[in-house]
CSV table of C-alpha atoms in Angstrom, one decimal:
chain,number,residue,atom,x,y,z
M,708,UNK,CA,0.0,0.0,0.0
M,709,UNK,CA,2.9,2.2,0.6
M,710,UNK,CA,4.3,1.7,-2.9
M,711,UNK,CA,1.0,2.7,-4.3
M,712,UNK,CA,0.8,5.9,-2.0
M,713,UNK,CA,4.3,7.1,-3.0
M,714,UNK,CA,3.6,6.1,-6.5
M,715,UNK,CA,0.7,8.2,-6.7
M,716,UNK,CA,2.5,11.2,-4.8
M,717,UNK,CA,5.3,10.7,-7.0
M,718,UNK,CA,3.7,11.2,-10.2
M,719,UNK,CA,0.8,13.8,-9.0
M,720,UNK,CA,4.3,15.8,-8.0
M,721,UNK,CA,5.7,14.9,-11.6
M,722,UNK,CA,2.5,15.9,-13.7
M,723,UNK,CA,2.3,18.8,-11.1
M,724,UNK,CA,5.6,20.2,-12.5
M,725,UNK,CA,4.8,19.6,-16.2
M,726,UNK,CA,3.2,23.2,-16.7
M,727,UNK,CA,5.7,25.0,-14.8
M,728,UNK,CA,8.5,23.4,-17.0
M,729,UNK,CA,6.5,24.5,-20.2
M,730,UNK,CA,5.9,28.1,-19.2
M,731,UNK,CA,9.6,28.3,-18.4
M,732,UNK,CA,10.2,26.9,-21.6
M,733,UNK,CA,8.2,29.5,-23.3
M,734,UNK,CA,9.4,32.4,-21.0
M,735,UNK,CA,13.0,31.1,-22.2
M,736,UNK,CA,12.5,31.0,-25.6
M,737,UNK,CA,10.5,34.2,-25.4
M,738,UNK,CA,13.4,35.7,-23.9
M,739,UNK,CA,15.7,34.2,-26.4
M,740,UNK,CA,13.7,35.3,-29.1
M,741,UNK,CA,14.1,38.7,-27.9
M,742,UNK,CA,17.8,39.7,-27.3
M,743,UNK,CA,18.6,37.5,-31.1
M,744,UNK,CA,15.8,40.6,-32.5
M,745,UNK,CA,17.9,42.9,-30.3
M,746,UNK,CA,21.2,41.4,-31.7
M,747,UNK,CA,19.8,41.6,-35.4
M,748,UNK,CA,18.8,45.3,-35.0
M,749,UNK,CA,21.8,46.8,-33.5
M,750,UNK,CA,23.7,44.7,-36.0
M,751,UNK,CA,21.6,46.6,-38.5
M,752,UNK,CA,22.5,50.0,-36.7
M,753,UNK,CA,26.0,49.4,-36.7
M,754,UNK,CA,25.8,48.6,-40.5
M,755,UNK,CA,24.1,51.5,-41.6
M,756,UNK,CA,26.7,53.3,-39.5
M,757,UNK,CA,29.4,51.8,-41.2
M,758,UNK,CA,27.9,52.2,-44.9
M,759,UNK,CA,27.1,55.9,-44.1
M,760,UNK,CA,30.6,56.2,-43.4
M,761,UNK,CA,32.0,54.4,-46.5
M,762,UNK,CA,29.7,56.5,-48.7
M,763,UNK,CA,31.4,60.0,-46.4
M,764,UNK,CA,34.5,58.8,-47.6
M,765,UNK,CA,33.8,57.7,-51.2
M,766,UNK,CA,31.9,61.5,-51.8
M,767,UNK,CA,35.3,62.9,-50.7
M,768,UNK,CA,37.7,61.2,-53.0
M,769,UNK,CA,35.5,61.7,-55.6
M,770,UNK,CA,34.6,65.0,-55.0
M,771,UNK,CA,38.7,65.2,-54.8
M,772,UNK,CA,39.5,63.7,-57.8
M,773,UNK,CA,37.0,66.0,-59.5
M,774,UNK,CA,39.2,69.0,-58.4
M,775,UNK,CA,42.0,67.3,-59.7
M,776,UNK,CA,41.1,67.0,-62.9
M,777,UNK,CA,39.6,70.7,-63.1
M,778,UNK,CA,43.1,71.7,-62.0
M,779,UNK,CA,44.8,69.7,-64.7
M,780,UNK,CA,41.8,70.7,-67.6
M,781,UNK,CA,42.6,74.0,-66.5
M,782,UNK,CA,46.2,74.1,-66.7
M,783,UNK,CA,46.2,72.1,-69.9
M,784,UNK,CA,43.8,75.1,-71.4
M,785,UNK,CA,46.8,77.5,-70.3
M,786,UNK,CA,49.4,75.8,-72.1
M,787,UNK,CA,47.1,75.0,-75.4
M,788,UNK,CA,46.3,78.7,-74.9
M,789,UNK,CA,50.1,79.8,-74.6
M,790,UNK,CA,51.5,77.2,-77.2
M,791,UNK,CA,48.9,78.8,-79.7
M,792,UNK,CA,49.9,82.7,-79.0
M,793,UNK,CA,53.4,81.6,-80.1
């Protein structure tokens, strides 16, 4: 009769526990769920950042290399102009 007893407290105390290990389940993958969209969007942040960067610093050579070449247009025009007075 004791067997039985225990048996039946044992699983009563088993089944008992079942939900509580499925809503921690959930609540964990819940949570882990949230900081991997957490980890996504400041990855995305911190790639934006970085492209907005890149694109900073490709404007600037660009807009450099544009000078350059007016320079050069420019100076060319002076010599074409001088070599044509003579």
């Amino acid at each position: 009769m004791k067997k039985v007893i225990l048996s039946l407290a044992l699983a009563s105390f088993i089944i008992s526990c079942k939900p509580e290990t499925k809503e921690k389940l959930e609540d964990a993958g819940s949570a882990v769920t949230q900081d991997m969209k957490d980890t996504v969007d400041s990855a995305k942040v911190n790639a934006e950042a970085k492209l907005d960067t890149l694109k900073d610093k490709a404007n600037a050579k660009i807009d450099s290399a544009k000078i350059k070449a007016a320079d050069k247009m420019e100076e060319s025009a002076k010599k074409l102009k001088e070599s044509v007075k003579k």
